[in-house]
Short mmCIF file of N, CA and C in Angstrom, two decimals:
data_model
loop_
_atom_site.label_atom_id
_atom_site.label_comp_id
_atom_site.label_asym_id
_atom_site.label_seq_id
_atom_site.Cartn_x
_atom_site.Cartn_y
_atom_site.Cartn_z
N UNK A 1 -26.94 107.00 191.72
CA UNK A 1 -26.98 108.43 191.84
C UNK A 1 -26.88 109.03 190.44
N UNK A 2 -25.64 109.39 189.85
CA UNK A 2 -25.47 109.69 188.62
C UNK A 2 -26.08 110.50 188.34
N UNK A 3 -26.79 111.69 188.88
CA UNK A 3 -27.70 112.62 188.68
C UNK A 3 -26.95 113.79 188.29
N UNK A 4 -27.88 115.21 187.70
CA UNK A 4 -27.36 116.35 186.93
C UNK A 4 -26.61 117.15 188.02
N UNK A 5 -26.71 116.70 189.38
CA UNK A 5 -25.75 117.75 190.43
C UNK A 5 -24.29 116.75 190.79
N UNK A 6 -23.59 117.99 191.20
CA UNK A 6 -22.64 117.38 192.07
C UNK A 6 -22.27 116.38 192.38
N UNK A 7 -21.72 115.14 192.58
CA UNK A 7 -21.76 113.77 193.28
C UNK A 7 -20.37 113.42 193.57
N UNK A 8 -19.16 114.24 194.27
CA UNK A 8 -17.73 114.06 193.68
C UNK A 8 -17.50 112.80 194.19
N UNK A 9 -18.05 112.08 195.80
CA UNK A 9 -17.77 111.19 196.30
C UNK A 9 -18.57 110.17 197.02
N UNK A 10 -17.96 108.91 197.27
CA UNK A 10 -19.26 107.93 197.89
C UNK A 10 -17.93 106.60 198.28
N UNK A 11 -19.20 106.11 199.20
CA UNK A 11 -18.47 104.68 200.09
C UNK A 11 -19.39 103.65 200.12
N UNK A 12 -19.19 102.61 199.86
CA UNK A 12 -20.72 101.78 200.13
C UNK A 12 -20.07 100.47 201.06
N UNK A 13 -20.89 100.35 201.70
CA UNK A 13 -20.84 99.03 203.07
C UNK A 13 -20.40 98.01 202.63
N UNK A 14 -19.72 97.00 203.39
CA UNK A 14 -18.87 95.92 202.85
C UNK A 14 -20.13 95.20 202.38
N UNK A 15 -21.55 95.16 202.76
CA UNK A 15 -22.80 94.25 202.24
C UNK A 15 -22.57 94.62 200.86
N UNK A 16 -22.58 95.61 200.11
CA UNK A 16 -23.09 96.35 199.19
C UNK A 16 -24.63 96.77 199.34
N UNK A 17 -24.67 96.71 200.31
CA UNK A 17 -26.18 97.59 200.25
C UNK A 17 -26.17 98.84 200.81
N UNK A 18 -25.71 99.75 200.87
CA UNK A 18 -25.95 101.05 201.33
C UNK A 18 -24.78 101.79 200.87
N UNK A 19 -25.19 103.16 200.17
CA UNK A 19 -24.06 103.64 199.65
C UNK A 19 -24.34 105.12 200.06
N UNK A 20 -23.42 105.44 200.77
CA UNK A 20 -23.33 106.56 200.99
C UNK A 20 -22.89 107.80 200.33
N UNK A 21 -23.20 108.89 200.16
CA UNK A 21 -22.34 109.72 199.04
C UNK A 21 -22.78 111.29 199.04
N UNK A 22 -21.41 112.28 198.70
CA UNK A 22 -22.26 113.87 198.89
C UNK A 22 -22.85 114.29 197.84
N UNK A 23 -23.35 115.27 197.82
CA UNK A 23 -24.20 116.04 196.71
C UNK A 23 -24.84 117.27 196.94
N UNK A 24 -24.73 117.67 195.76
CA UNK A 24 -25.28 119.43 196.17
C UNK A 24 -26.47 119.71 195.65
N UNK A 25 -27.31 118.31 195.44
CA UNK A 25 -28.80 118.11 195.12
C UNK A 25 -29.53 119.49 195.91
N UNK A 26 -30.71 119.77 195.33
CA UNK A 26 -31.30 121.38 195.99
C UNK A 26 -32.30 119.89 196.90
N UNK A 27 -32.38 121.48 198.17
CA UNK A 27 -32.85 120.75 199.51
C UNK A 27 -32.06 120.51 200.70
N UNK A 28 -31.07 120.31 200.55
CA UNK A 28 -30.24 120.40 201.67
C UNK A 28 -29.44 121.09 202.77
N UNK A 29 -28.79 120.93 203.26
CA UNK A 29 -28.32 122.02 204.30
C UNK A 29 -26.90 123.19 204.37
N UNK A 30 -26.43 122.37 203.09
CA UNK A 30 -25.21 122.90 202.88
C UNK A 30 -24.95 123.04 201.26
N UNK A 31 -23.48 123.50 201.42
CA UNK A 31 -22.91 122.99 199.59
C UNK A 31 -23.16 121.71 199.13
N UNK A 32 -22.50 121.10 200.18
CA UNK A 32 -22.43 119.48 199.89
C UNK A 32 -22.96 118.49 201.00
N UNK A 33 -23.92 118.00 200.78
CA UNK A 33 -24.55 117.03 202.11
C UNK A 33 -24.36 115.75 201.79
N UNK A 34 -24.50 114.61 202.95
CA UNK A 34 -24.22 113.88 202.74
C UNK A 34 -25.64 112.68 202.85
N UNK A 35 -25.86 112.00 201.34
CA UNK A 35 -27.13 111.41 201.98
C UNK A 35 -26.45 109.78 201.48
N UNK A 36 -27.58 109.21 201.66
CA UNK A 36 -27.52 107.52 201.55
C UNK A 36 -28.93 107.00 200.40
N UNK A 37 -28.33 105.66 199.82
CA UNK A 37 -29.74 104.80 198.98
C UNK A 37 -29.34 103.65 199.69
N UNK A 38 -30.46 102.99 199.75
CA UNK A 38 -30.64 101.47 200.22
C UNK A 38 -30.66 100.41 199.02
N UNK A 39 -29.93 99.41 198.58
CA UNK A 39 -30.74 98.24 197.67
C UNK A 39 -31.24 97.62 198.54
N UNK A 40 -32.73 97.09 197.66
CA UNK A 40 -33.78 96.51 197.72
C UNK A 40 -33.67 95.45 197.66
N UNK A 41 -34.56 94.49 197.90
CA UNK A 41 -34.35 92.83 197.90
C UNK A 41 -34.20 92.17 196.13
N UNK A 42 -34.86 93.37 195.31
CA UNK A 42 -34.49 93.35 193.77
C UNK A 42 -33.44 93.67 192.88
N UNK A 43 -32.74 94.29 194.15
CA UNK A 43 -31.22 94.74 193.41
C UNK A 43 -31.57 96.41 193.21
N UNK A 44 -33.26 96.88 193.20
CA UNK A 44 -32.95 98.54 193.02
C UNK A 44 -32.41 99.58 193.93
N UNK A 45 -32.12 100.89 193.35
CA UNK A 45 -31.77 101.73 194.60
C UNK A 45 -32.53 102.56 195.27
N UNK A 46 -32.78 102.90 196.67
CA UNK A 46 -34.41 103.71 197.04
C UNK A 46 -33.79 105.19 196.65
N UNK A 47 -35.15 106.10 196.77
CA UNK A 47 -34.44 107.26 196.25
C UNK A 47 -33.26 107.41 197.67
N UNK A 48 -32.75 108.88 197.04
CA UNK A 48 -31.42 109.68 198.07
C UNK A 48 -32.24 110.40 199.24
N UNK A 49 -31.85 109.57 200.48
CA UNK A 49 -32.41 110.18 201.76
C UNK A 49 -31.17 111.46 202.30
N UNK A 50 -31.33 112.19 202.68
CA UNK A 50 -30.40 113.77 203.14
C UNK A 50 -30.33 112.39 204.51
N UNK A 51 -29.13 112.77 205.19
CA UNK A 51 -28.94 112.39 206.49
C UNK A 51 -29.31 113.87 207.42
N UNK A 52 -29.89 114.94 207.44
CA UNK A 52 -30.24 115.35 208.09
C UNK A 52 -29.20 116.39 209.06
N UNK A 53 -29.71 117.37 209.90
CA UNK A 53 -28.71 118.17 210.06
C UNK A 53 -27.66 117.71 211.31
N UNK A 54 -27.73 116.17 211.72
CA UNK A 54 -26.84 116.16 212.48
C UNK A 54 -25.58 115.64 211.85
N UNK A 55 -25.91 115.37 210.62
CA UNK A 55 -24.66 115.35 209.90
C UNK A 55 -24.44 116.31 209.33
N UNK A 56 -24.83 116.80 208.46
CA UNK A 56 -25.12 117.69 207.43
C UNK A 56 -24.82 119.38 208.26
N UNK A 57 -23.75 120.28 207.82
CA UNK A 57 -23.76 121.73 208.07
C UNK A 57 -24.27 122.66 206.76
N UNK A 58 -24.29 123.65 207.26
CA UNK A 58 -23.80 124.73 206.16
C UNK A 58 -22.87 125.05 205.17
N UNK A 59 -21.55 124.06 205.76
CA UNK A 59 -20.44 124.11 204.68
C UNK A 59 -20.94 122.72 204.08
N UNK A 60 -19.49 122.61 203.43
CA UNK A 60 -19.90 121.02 202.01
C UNK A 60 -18.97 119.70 203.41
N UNK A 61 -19.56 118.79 203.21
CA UNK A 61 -19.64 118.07 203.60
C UNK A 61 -19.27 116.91 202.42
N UNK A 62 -18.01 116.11 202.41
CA UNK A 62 -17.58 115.63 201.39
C UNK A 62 -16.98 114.09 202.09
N UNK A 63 -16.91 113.67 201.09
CA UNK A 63 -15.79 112.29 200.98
C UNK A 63 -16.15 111.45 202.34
N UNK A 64 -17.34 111.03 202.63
CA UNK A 64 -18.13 110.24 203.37
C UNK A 64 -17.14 108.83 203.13
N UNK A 65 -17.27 108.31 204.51
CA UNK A 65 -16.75 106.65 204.67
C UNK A 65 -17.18 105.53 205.73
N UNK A 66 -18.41 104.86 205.12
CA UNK A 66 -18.86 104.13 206.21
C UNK A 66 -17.72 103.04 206.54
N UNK A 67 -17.61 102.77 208.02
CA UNK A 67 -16.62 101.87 208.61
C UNK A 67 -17.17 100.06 208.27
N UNK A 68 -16.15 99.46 208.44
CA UNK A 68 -17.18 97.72 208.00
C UNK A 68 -17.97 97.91 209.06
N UNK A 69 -18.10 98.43 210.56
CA UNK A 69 -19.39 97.74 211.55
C UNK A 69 -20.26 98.34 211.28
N UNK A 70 -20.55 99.13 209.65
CA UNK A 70 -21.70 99.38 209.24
C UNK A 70 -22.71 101.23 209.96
N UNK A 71 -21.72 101.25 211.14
CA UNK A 71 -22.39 101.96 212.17
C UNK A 71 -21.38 103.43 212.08
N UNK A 72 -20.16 103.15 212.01
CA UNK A 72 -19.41 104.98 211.80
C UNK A 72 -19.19 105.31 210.83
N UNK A 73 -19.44 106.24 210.65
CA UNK A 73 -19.38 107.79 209.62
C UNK A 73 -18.42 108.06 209.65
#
């Protein structure tokens, strides 16, 4: 991530492949949304997907924590 916006927080999967994290990147639904990157079979990261508004409100949306079964938010 490391980008020029916002990024206060993030969690990444016991794999290390998916890291979840907020940001107030322009485009999104709120102050702070919460999106995800995937590593690749090369070790890179895909760009930042928005999780969309069933996560994501109007307010900031912060301090994301994927569970180990990979599956809760």
């Amino acid at each position: 991530i490391n980008s020029k916006y916002r990024e206060p927080s993030a969690s990444i999967t016991d794999d290390g492949k998916t890291l979840y994290f907020s940001s107030d990147r322009p485009g999104g639904f709120g102050g702070l949304d919460i999106y995800k990157v995937v590593k690749n079979e090369k070790g890179d990261w895909s760009e930042p997907i928005n999780l969309g508004e069933k996560i994501n409100t109007t307010e900031d949306e912060d301090c994301p924590f994927i569970h180990f079964d990979r599956k809760t938010l």
